Short mmCIF file of C-alpha atoms in Angstrom, two decimals:
data_model
loop_
_atom_site.label_atom_id
_atom_site.label_comp_id
_atom_site.label_asym_id
_atom_site.label_seq_id
_atom_site.Cartn_x
_atom_site.Cartn_y
_atom_site.Cartn_z
CA MET A 1 -18.70 48.85 11.42
CA GLY A 2 -19.18 48.45 7.75
CA TYR A 3 -20.77 51.26 5.45
CA ASP A 4 -24.14 49.32 5.52
CA GLY A 5 -24.09 49.19 9.46
CA VAL A 6 -23.14 45.50 9.41
CA ARG A 7 -20.16 44.64 11.64
CA GLU A 8 -17.24 43.55 9.67
CA GLU A 9 -15.54 40.44 10.67
CA GLY A 10 -11.83 40.99 11.82
CA PRO A 11 -8.85 38.84 11.60
CA LEU A 12 -9.41 37.16 15.10
CA GLU A 13 -13.10 36.48 14.22
CA SER A 14 -12.09 34.92 11.06
CA ILE A 15 -9.53 32.75 12.61
CA ARG A 16 -12.02 31.55 15.14
CA ALA A 17 -14.62 30.84 12.47
CA ARG A 18 -12.07 28.83 10.57
CA ALA A 19 -11.23 26.87 13.63
CA ARG A 20 -14.70 26.07 14.42
CA VAL A 21 -15.15 24.79 10.95
CA SER A 22 -12.17 22.79 11.27
CA VAL A 23 -13.16 21.22 14.51
CA ARG A 24 -16.61 20.37 13.31
CA ARG A 25 -15.02 18.68 10.46
CA TRP A 26 -12.54 16.54 12.44
CA LYS A 27 -15.34 15.64 14.70
CA ASP A 28 -17.30 14.30 11.68
CA VAL A 29 -14.16 12.64 10.37
CA SER A 30 -13.46 11.02 13.87
CA LYS A 31 -17.10 9.59 13.82
CA ARG A 32 -16.40 7.98 10.55
CA ILE A 33 -12.84 6.64 11.70
CA THR A 34 -14.17 5.07 14.87
CA ALA A 35 -17.17 3.47 12.85
CA ILE A 36 -14.39 1.46 10.73
CA PRO A 37 -14.52 -2.18 11.57
CA PHE A 38 -11.57 -3.62 13.38
CA VAL A 39 -11.52 -6.27 10.75
CA PHE A 40 -9.96 -4.02 8.36
CA PHE A 41 -6.80 -4.05 10.42
CA GLY A 42 -5.80 -7.35 9.37
CA VAL A 43 -2.78 -6.43 7.32
CA GLY A 44 -1.40 -5.06 10.53
CA ILE A 45 -1.97 -8.37 12.31
CA TYR A 46 -0.12 -10.30 9.62
CA ARG A 47 2.76 -7.84 9.63
CA ALA A 48 3.09 -8.31 13.40
CA TRP A 49 3.09 -11.99 12.93
CA LEU A 50 5.89 -11.80 10.31
CA SER A 51 8.17 -10.08 12.82
CA ILE A 52 7.77 -12.67 15.57
CA PHE A 53 10.46 -15.17 14.51
CA PHE A 54 12.83 -12.68 13.05
CA ARG A 55 12.94 -9.50 14.85
CA PHE A 56 12.98 -10.17 18.60
CA ASP A 57 15.85 -12.65 19.04
CA ALA A 58 13.55 -15.00 20.94
CA PHE A 59 13.97 -18.02 18.75
CA PRO A 60 17.73 -18.79 19.17
CA THR A 61 18.15 -21.02 15.90
CA VAL A 62 16.57 -18.63 13.43
CA GLY A 63 19.13 -16.43 11.67
CA PRO A 64 19.29 -14.09 8.62
CA PHE A 65 19.49 -17.06 6.16
CA ASP A 66 16.21 -18.39 7.49
CA TYR A 67 14.69 -14.96 7.14
CA PHE A 68 15.55 -14.77 3.50
CA MET A 69 14.58 -18.29 2.81
CA PHE A 70 11.25 -17.46 4.23
CA GLU A 71 10.89 -14.34 2.05
CA GLY A 72 11.93 -16.55 -0.91
CA ALA A 73 8.99 -18.90 -0.14
CA ILE A 74 6.66 -15.94 -0.24
CA GLY A 75 8.05 -14.89 -3.61
CA VAL A 76 7.75 -18.39 -5.23
CA ILE A 77 4.14 -18.91 -3.90
CA SER A 78 3.03 -15.33 -5.03
CA LEU A 79 4.24 -16.13 -8.62
CA VAL A 80 2.52 -19.51 -8.69
CA LEU A 81 -0.67 -17.95 -7.41
CA ALA A 82 -0.47 -15.19 -10.01
CA PHE A 83 -0.14 -17.54 -12.94
CA ALA A 84 -3.05 -19.68 -11.39
CA ALA A 85 -5.23 -16.73 -10.98
CA THR A 86 -7.78 -17.93 -13.68
CA ARG A 87 -8.43 -21.14 -11.64
CA ILE A 88 -8.32 -20.03 -8.10
CA THR A 89 -9.93 -16.62 -7.89
CA PRO A 90 -11.54 -15.01 -5.95
CA LEU A 91 -8.92 -16.34 -3.66
CA TRP A 92 -10.51 -14.91 -0.36
CA SER A 93 -13.67 -17.03 -1.04
CA ASN A 94 -11.85 -20.16 -2.27
CA GLY A 95 -12.46 -22.66 0.76
CA ARG A 96 -9.48 -24.76 -0.21
CA ALA A 97 -7.13 -21.77 -0.37
CA ARG A 98 -8.26 -20.34 2.84
CA ALA A 99 -7.87 -23.86 4.55
CA LEU A 100 -4.31 -24.35 3.14
CA THR A 101 -3.40 -20.71 4.17
CA ALA A 102 -4.39 -21.35 7.76
CA LEU A 103 -2.68 -24.69 7.82
CA PHE A 104 0.51 -23.34 6.25
CA MET A 105 0.90 -20.38 8.48
CA SER A 106 -0.16 -21.86 11.90
CA GLY A 107 1.16 -25.31 11.09
CA GLY A 108 4.52 -23.86 9.78
CA SER A 109 4.74 -21.74 12.96
CA ALA A 110 4.27 -24.89 15.10
CA LEU A 111 7.14 -26.60 13.33
CA VAL A 112 9.42 -23.67 13.86
CA ILE A 113 8.50 -23.69 17.53
CA VAL A 114 9.13 -27.34 17.91
CA SER A 115 12.55 -27.16 16.18
CA CYS A 116 13.60 -24.24 18.33
CA PHE A 117 12.60 -25.39 21.71
CA ILE A 118 11.58 -29.21 21.68
CA TRP A 119 13.31 -31.12 18.92
CA PRO A 120 16.28 -29.29 17.51
CA LEU A 121 16.08 -30.64 13.89
CA ALA A 122 16.90 -28.13 11.25
CA ALA A 123 14.74 -29.91 8.70
CA LEU A 124 11.76 -29.01 10.80
CA LYS A 125 12.61 -25.42 10.84
CA VAL A 126 13.18 -25.25 7.18
CA ALA A 127 9.83 -27.01 6.47
CA GLY A 128 8.07 -24.61 8.96
CA LEU A 129 9.41 -21.46 7.44
CA VAL A 130 8.81 -22.58 3.77
CA LEU A 131 5.12 -23.56 4.77
CA ALA A 132 4.65 -20.34 6.75
CA GLY A 133 6.10 -18.20 3.94
CA CYS A 134 3.67 -19.91 1.45
CA GLY A 135 0.77 -19.34 3.67
CA LEU A 136 1.57 -15.64 4.11
CA GLY A 137 1.91 -15.15 0.35
CA SER A 138 -1.57 -16.52 -0.14
CA LEU A 139 -2.94 -14.24 2.69
CA ILE A 140 -1.21 -11.12 1.31
CA LEU A 141 -2.92 -11.66 -2.00
CA MET A 142 -6.31 -12.18 -0.25
CA TRP A 143 -5.80 -8.55 1.28
CA ALA A 144 -4.72 -7.35 -1.98
CA GLU A 145 -8.07 -8.32 -3.48
CA PHE A 146 -9.92 -6.46 -0.85
CA TYR A 147 -7.88 -3.30 -1.36
CA GLY A 148 -8.36 -3.46 -5.15
CA MET A 149 -12.00 -2.94 -4.64
CA LEU A 150 -11.54 0.54 -2.77
CA ASN A 151 -10.76 4.02 -4.04
CA PRO A 152 -7.23 5.14 -3.16
CA MET A 153 -8.53 7.40 -0.28
CA ARG A 154 -10.05 4.41 1.59
CA VAL A 155 -6.82 2.39 0.69
CA ALA A 156 -4.62 4.98 2.16
CA VAL A 157 -6.68 5.38 5.35
CA TYR A 158 -7.29 1.73 6.02
CA HIS A 159 -3.78 0.62 5.03
CA ALA A 160 -2.14 3.30 7.22
CA MET A 161 -4.28 2.34 10.19
CA ALA A 162 -3.79 -1.18 9.65
CA ILE A 163 0.05 -0.76 9.67
CA PHE A 164 -0.11 1.50 12.60
CA ALA A 165 -1.97 -1.04 14.68
CA GLY A 166 0.60 -3.60 13.63
CA GLU A 167 3.43 -1.46 14.68
CA CYS A 168 1.73 -0.98 18.17
CA ILE A 169 1.55 -4.76 18.39
CA LYS A 170 5.16 -5.15 17.51
CA TRP A 171 6.02 -2.70 20.28
CA LEU A 172 3.98 -4.62 22.84
CA PHE A 173 5.76 -7.90 21.58
CA MET A 174 9.11 -6.34 22.49
CA GLY A 175 8.57 -6.94 26.20
CA LEU A 176 7.24 -10.62 25.87
CA SER A 177 9.22 -13.77 26.39
CA ALA A 178 9.29 -16.65 23.80
CA PRO A 179 6.34 -18.62 25.12
CA TYR A 180 4.06 -15.69 24.61
CA LEU A 181 5.46 -14.99 21.17
CA ALA A 182 5.00 -18.60 20.31
CA PHE A 183 1.33 -18.36 21.18
CA PHE A 184 0.67 -15.26 19.09
CA ALA A 185 2.63 -17.02 16.08
CA LEU A 186 0.05 -19.76 16.19
CA VAL A 187 -3.05 -17.51 16.62
CA LEU A 188 -2.43 -14.38 14.78
CA PRO A 189 -2.57 -16.10 11.19
CA LEU A 190 -6.03 -17.35 12.03
CA VAL A 191 -7.10 -13.82 13.18
CA SER A 192 -5.84 -12.08 10.07
CA LEU A 193 -7.45 -14.71 7.87
CA SER A 194 -10.77 -14.35 9.58
CA GLN A 195 -10.65 -10.69 9.23
CA VAL A 196 -10.07 -10.62 5.48
CA ARG A 197 -13.28 -12.64 4.96
CA ALA A 198 -15.16 -10.24 7.43
CA SER A 199 -13.70 -7.12 5.49
CA MET A 200 -15.03 -8.51 2.21
CA ASN A 201 -18.46 -8.97 3.90
CA HIS A 202 -18.63 -5.24 4.64
CA LEU A 203 -18.45 -4.47 0.87
CA PRO A 204 -21.50 -4.32 -1.37
CA ALA A 205 -22.03 -7.57 -3.39
CA HIS A 206 -21.48 -5.66 -6.77
CA ASP A 207 -18.13 -4.52 -5.34
CA LEU A 208 -16.64 -7.91 -4.51
CA PRO A 209 -13.78 -9.37 -6.38
CA ARG A 210 -14.85 -11.42 -9.30
CA ALA A 211 -13.20 -14.59 -10.70
CA THR A 212 -10.61 -14.04 -13.30
CA SER A 213 -11.54 -15.14 -16.77
CA LYS A 214 -9.34 -17.10 -19.05
CA ASP A 215 -9.07 -14.12 -21.42
CA ALA A 216 -8.48 -11.66 -18.59
CA THR A 217 -6.07 -8.86 -19.27
CA ARG A 218 -2.62 -9.49 -17.84
CA VAL A 219 -0.88 -6.01 -17.80
CA PHE A 220 2.62 -5.55 -16.31
CA PRO A 221 3.20 -2.14 -14.58
CA TRP A 222 6.97 -2.55 -14.72
CA LYS A 223 7.81 0.88 -13.29
CA PRO A 224 6.57 0.36 -9.59
CA ILE A 225 7.93 -3.18 -9.82
CA LEU A 226 11.35 -2.00 -10.79
CA LEU A 227 11.37 0.69 -8.13
CA MET A 228 10.45 -1.68 -5.44
CA SER A 229 12.78 -4.36 -6.71
CA ALA A 230 15.75 -1.97 -6.56
CA CYS A 231 14.96 -1.04 -2.91
CA THR A 232 14.34 -4.62 -1.72
CA PHE A 233 17.50 -5.66 -3.49
CA ALA A 234 19.43 -3.01 -1.56
CA GLY A 235 17.50 -4.03 1.67
CA GLY A 236 18.68 -7.53 1.13
CA PHE A 237 22.27 -6.48 0.31
CA GLY A 238 22.39 -4.59 3.52
CA THR A 239 20.56 -7.34 5.52
CA LEU A 240 18.49 -4.44 6.82
CA PRO A 241 15.15 -6.54 7.17
CA ALA A 242 16.74 -9.03 9.21
CA LEU A 243 18.25 -6.74 11.85
CA THR A 244 16.99 -6.97 15.45
CA LEU A 245 13.92 -4.86 16.05
CA ASN A 246 14.46 -1.79 18.10
CA VAL A 247 12.50 1.33 18.99
CA GLY A 248 13.68 3.11 15.99
CA ASN A 249 12.00 0.56 13.59
CA VAL A 250 8.62 0.98 15.32
CA ALA A 251 8.93 4.74 15.66
CA GLY A 252 9.72 5.23 11.90
CA ALA A 253 6.73 3.04 10.81
CA LEU A 254 4.46 4.72 13.36
CA ALA A 255 5.41 8.24 12.35
CA VAL A 256 4.82 7.74 8.55
CA THR A 257 1.64 5.92 8.94
CA ALA A 258 0.30 8.63 11.23
CA LEU A 259 1.42 11.12 8.71
CA VAL A 260 -0.40 9.39 5.72
CA PHE A 261 -3.41 8.72 7.83
CA LEU A 262 -3.83 12.29 8.87
CA GLY A 263 -2.72 13.76 5.65
CA ALA A 264 -5.31 11.69 3.74
CA LEU A 265 -8.19 12.72 5.99
CA SER A 266 -6.96 16.50 5.94
CA THR A 267 -7.94 19.27 3.40
CA ALA A 268 -4.25 20.47 3.48
CA LYS A 269 -2.87 21.35 0.10
CA TRP A 270 0.55 20.18 1.07
CA PHE A 271 -0.43 16.57 1.37
CA ASN A 272 -1.59 14.29 -1.55
CA PHE A 273 -0.78 10.75 -2.43
CA ASP A 274 2.39 11.72 -4.27
CA THR A 275 3.76 13.29 -0.79
CA VAL A 276 4.20 9.40 0.25
CA TYR A 277 6.06 8.92 -3.11
CA GLN A 278 8.25 11.85 -2.84
CA LEU A 279 9.22 11.31 0.90
CA ALA A 280 9.69 7.54 0.90
CA PHE A 281 12.87 7.35 -1.31
CA PRO A 282 15.00 9.84 0.58
CA PHE A 283 14.20 8.31 4.02
CA PHE A 284 15.19 4.63 2.59
CA ILE A 285 18.32 6.00 1.15
CA VAL A 286 19.41 7.60 4.29
CA GLY A 287 18.61 4.29 6.15
CA PHE A 288 20.37 2.34 3.65
CA LEU A 289 23.47 4.58 3.83
CA LEU A 290 23.58 4.64 7.61
CA VAL A 291 23.86 0.86 7.86
CA SER A 292 27.03 0.76 6.00
CA SER A 293 30.20 0.18 8.05
CA SER A 294 31.44 3.62 6.93
CA PHE A 295 28.97 5.34 9.18
CA SER A 296 28.87 4.92 12.97
CA LEU A 297 25.62 6.70 13.73
CA SER A 298 23.02 5.22 16.16
CA GLY A 299 21.18 2.08 15.31
CA GLU A 300 17.89 3.72 16.17
CA LEU A 301 18.47 6.53 13.64
CA THR A 302 19.22 3.98 10.97
CA ALA A 303 16.22 1.79 11.88
CA PHE A 304 14.02 4.89 11.95
CA CYS A 305 14.99 6.10 8.51
CA TYR A 306 14.87 2.61 6.91
CA ASP A 307 11.42 1.59 8.40
CA ALA A 308 10.01 5.05 7.62
CA GLY A 309 11.13 4.89 4.04
CA TYR A 310 10.36 1.26 3.40
CA THR A 311 6.99 1.70 4.99
CA MET A 312 5.93 4.59 2.93
CA LEU A 313 7.19 3.03 -0.26
CA SER A 314 5.28 -0.17 0.28
CA MET A 315 2.19 1.82 1.14
CA PHE A 316 2.60 3.72 -2.09
CA ILE A 317 3.07 0.60 -4.13
CA MET A 318 -0.11 -0.90 -2.58
CA LEU A 319 -1.91 2.41 -3.67
CA ILE A 320 -0.54 1.93 -7.06
CA MET A 321 -1.40 -1.70 -7.39
CA SER A 322 -4.88 -1.39 -5.74
CA ASN A 323 -5.60 1.65 -8.04
CA ILE A 324 -4.71 -0.18 -11.18
CA THR A 325 -7.20 -3.03 -10.09
CA TYR A 326 -9.78 -0.37 -9.14
CA ARG A 327 -9.59 1.53 -12.31
CA PHE A 328 -8.88 -1.18 -14.82
CA GLY A 329 -10.55 -4.21 -13.33
CA ILE A 330 -7.21 -6.19 -13.53
CA SER A 331 -7.01 -9.24 -11.26
CA ALA A 332 -5.53 -8.30 -7.92
CA VAL A 333 -4.17 -11.81 -7.56
CA TRP A 334 -2.31 -11.41 -10.94
CA ILE A 335 -0.85 -8.06 -10.61
CA ASN A 336 0.18 -8.25 -6.86
CA GLY A 337 1.26 -11.65 -7.20
CA ILE A 338 3.80 -10.62 -9.89
CA GLU A 339 4.90 -7.72 -7.98
CA ARG A 340 5.28 -9.51 -4.78
CA GLY A 341 7.10 -12.52 -6.28
CA ILE A 342 9.65 -10.43 -8.08
CA ARG A 343 10.10 -8.25 -4.98
CA TYR A 344 10.88 -11.09 -2.51
CA LEU A 345 13.07 -13.13 -4.99
CA VAL A 346 15.12 -10.03 -5.83
CA GLU A 347 15.54 -9.46 -1.97
CA LEU A 348 16.96 -12.87 -1.79
CA VAL A 349 19.41 -12.29 -4.68
CA GLY A 350 20.38 -9.09 -2.88
CA TRP A 351 21.06 -10.79 0.36
CA ALA A 352 23.27 -13.45 -1.44
CA ALA A 353 25.18 -10.86 -3.22
CA GLY A 354 25.77 -8.86 -0.15
CA ALA A 355 26.92 -11.93 1.73
CA TRP A 356 29.23 -13.05 -0.98
CA MET A 357 30.81 -9.49 -1.25
CA ALA A 358 31.10 -9.16 2.52
CA THR A 359 33.17 -12.43 2.67
CA SER A 360 35.07 -11.96 -0.60
CA LEU A 361 36.02 -8.27 -0.74
CA ASP A 362 38.05 -6.30 1.68
CA THR A 363 36.52 -3.37 3.64
CA GLY A 364 37.40 -0.78 1.07
CA ALA A 365 36.04 -2.58 -1.84
CA TYR A 366 32.87 -3.69 0.03
CA THR A 367 32.32 0.03 0.82
CA THR A 368 32.75 1.03 -2.69
CA ALA A 369 30.28 -1.64 -3.75
CA TYR A 370 27.82 -0.24 -1.21
CA ILE A 371 28.24 3.36 -2.37
CA ALA A 372 27.80 2.24 -6.04
CA LEU A 373 24.63 0.43 -5.18
CA THR A 374 23.34 3.74 -3.59
CA ILE A 375 23.88 5.59 -6.70
CA VAL A 376 22.25 2.92 -8.78
CA LEU A 377 19.21 3.23 -6.46
CA MET A 378 19.17 7.05 -6.97
CA VAL A 379 19.51 6.66 -10.75
CA VAL A 380 16.34 4.21 -10.73
CA PHE A 381 14.39 6.57 -8.66
CA VAL A 382 15.06 9.58 -10.67
CA ALA A 383 14.24 7.73 -13.92
CA VAL A 384 10.96 6.43 -12.62
CA PHE A 385 10.11 9.74 -10.91
CA VAL A 386 10.77 11.74 -13.88
CA SER A 387 8.29 9.78 -16.00
CA GLU A 388 5.67 8.86 -13.41
CA ARG A 389 5.17 11.62 -10.90
CA ASN A 390 1.78 10.79 -9.46
CA LEU A 391 -0.68 8.04 -8.45
CA SER A 392 -2.87 8.20 -11.42
CA SER A 393 0.16 7.90 -13.91
CA LYS A 394 0.28 4.82 -16.38
CA TRP A 395 3.20 3.23 -14.46
CA GLY A 396 4.26 1.36 -17.63
CA ILE A 397 0.81 0.10 -18.56
CA ARG A 398 -0.11 0.42 -22.18
CA MET A 399 -3.53 0.94 -23.17
CA GLU A 400 -3.29 -1.73 -25.99
CA ASP A 401 -2.39 -4.25 -23.27
CA LEU A 402 -6.09 -4.17 -21.96
CA SER A 403 -7.28 -7.03 -24.06
CA SER A 404 -10.72 -7.42 -22.60
CA ASP A 405 -13.43 -4.95 -23.86
CA GLU A 406 -14.68 -4.41 -20.32
CA ASP A 407 -11.25 -3.57 -19.02
CA ALA A 408 -10.25 -1.44 -22.02
CA GLY A 409 -13.51 0.47 -21.55
CA ALA A 410 -12.96 1.10 -17.94
CA GLY A 411 -9.27 1.62 -18.29
CA ARG A 412 -9.65 4.22 -21.02
CA LEU A 413 -12.26 6.23 -18.96
CA ALA A 414 -9.90 6.17 -15.98
CA MET A 415 -6.94 7.27 -18.07
CA ARG A 416 -9.15 9.87 -19.78
CA VAL A 417 -10.13 11.24 -16.45
CA SER A 418 -6.43 11.52 -15.51
CA ASP A 419 -5.39 13.21 -18.71
CA LEU A 420 -8.18 15.71 -18.61
CA SER A 421 -7.57 16.38 -14.94
CA LYS A 422 -4.10 17.39 -15.79
CA LEU A 423 -5.22 19.45 -18.93
CA HIS A 424 -7.77 21.42 -16.92
CA GLY A 425 -5.62 21.98 -13.81
CA LEU A 426 -7.55 19.78 -11.26
CA THR A 427 -5.92 19.26 -7.92
CA PRO A 428 -5.41 15.55 -6.83
CA ARG A 429 -8.50 15.73 -4.56
CA GLU A 430 -10.63 16.99 -7.39
CA GLU A 431 -9.35 14.25 -9.77
CA GLU A 432 -10.44 11.74 -7.08
CA VAL A 433 -13.93 13.33 -7.06
CA LEU A 434 -14.00 13.37 -10.98
CA GLN A 435 -12.94 9.55 -10.98
CA LEU A 436 -15.89 8.77 -8.86
CA MET A 437 -18.35 11.01 -10.83
CA ALA A 438 -17.14 9.12 -13.94
CA ARG A 439 -18.19 6.02 -12.28
CA GLU A 440 -21.57 7.58 -11.69
CA LYS A 441 -21.30 7.53 -7.94
CA SER A 442 -23.77 9.31 -5.90
CA MET A 443 -22.95 12.22 -3.57
CA GLU A 444 -23.55 9.90 -0.55
CA ASP A 445 -21.09 7.35 -1.99
CA MET A 446 -18.57 9.88 -2.49
CA GLU A 447 -18.85 11.31 0.93
CA ARG A 448 -18.40 7.76 2.39
CA GLU A 449 -15.61 6.84 0.23
CA LEU A 450 -13.56 10.14 0.61
CA PHE A 451 -14.31 10.65 4.27
CA VAL A 452 -15.41 14.14 3.89
CA ALA A 453 -18.78 15.96 4.25
CA GLN A 454 -21.10 16.54 1.35
CA GLY A 455 -20.41 20.27 1.70
CA THR A 456 -16.80 19.61 0.76
CA ILE A 457 -17.78 17.23 -2.10
CA LYS A 458 -20.02 19.90 -3.44
CA ALA A 459 -17.32 22.44 -3.22
CA HIS A 460 -15.03 20.19 -5.35
CA VAL A 461 -17.67 19.45 -7.84
CA ASN A 462 -18.22 23.25 -8.38
CA HIS A 463 -14.63 23.74 -8.94
CA ILE A 464 -14.53 20.94 -11.45
CA TYR A 465 -17.46 22.34 -13.17
CA ARG A 466 -15.76 25.78 -13.38
CA LYS A 467 -12.67 24.32 -14.83
CA PHE A 468 -14.30 22.30 -17.38
CA ASP A 469 -16.67 25.03 -18.21
CA VAL A 470 -19.86 22.90 -17.67
CA HIS A 471 -22.87 23.39 -15.61
CA SER A 472 -24.17 19.94 -14.62
CA ARG A 473 -23.01 16.29 -14.12
CA ARG A 474 -24.59 15.29 -17.21
CA GLU A 475 -22.65 17.99 -19.26
CA LEU A 476 -19.49 16.80 -17.65
CA LEU A 477 -19.98 13.06 -18.33
CA ASP A 478 -20.90 13.98 -21.96
CA ALA A 479 -17.59 15.82 -22.28
CA LEU A 480 -15.63 12.85 -20.99
CA HIS A 481 -17.31 10.39 -23.26
CA ALA A 482 -17.10 12.80 -26.20
CA GLN A 483 -13.26 13.04 -25.59
CA GLY A 484 -13.10 9.28 -25.60
CA SER A 485 -15.08 8.95 -28.86
CA GLU A 486 -12.61 11.43 -30.49
CA GLU A 487 -9.59 9.24 -29.25
CA HIS A 488 -11.32 5.88 -30.42
CA PRO A 489 -13.67 6.79 -33.09
CA GLY A 490 -14.12 3.03 -34.30
CA GLU A 491 -15.52 2.02 -31.00
#
């Protein structure tokens, strides 16, 4: 008993109380998650479709060269659409773009199927893969438009869930024969295409992607592009993406998507978006090294590490790109088209370099080149990581690149929030709340977008007030705008 006659709470009671709070919170989160529409999983659908022709050995005439030709088509169309963004966006609501995307993906799949099982004509296969790649490039950018309208927490949760669902579909596909896979090759593109439109319809009208104006800002976040390009070059060099799918591939992707999903929803201090960044590269390097002929470890372990690392890295790149669109209002088609275009074309160059070295060099020289490329990868990662350590970094963007007044205002405010968050010692989760407060989101909006209860939001807000030494949202916003006026007195 305490001195005032009140029973003190012992360690066991304290643990039980915390457990009850945690259970209530996860029940609330579970209700929110189960309410997420299935249409948001469309990214997983197209990822599963992507694997059909290349990862199951069901289509006998499709080989590694065909895979990289397909990836090259994605790269070329991504760049074309990026530079045409002012005429074709919003891409998801462009009727002609949607029709061509459906025709190219399903029609291209049909040509590949015909060339493999009915009329063995190489030209049909080539035409089918090029068309299918072009269609997929367009679909990827439509989904990028959707993610660019969401705050990072929702992007992480939805993207992780979508990829998890896609990996489950891949696992189911591993037991199917060619006729069933051919059926899904024709149908899945139409499913994902319909889902991106339905997903947009779940957003408020004011949050929908807007048309890209002729004087729109065209920033170039070169650091994430460099990082992803280095990894895709290495992946192409080792022909990692074209290896036959096994349990390790699926397990690696499932493990990291579950980690990101649960970590994003938890209140654990060990997890934030930067955790994805910090774990992705070591996994990828291990997978890249193990595929070398110098190592003889299991294919499942190699596949696990590679898919775990590449999946985490691609998720983080999506977080960066969508966050740039979300914060600065930059066209998602432009910024993602540039990144995807460079990514896939560099992968093609990596494959060509690897194929040439494998046939032109002896085993010792090839292994030396492999190790040298690994060292280059590490240097690139360290160089980027030292300068850009978290999601809210500038990633190579300069504020003077923001030419449009609207983008410049939104961009400067977002950067100001990031800078002041670091100055005042805010945690990553508190910075997310502050970004939403700067956008003048209500408590209900923040609750929905961050998947937490209002009590948790209020706790974060109180911590922010204390660290900024203010007592109300108005004082906080005045402080943010006052800082901006000091930085840009002429505006």
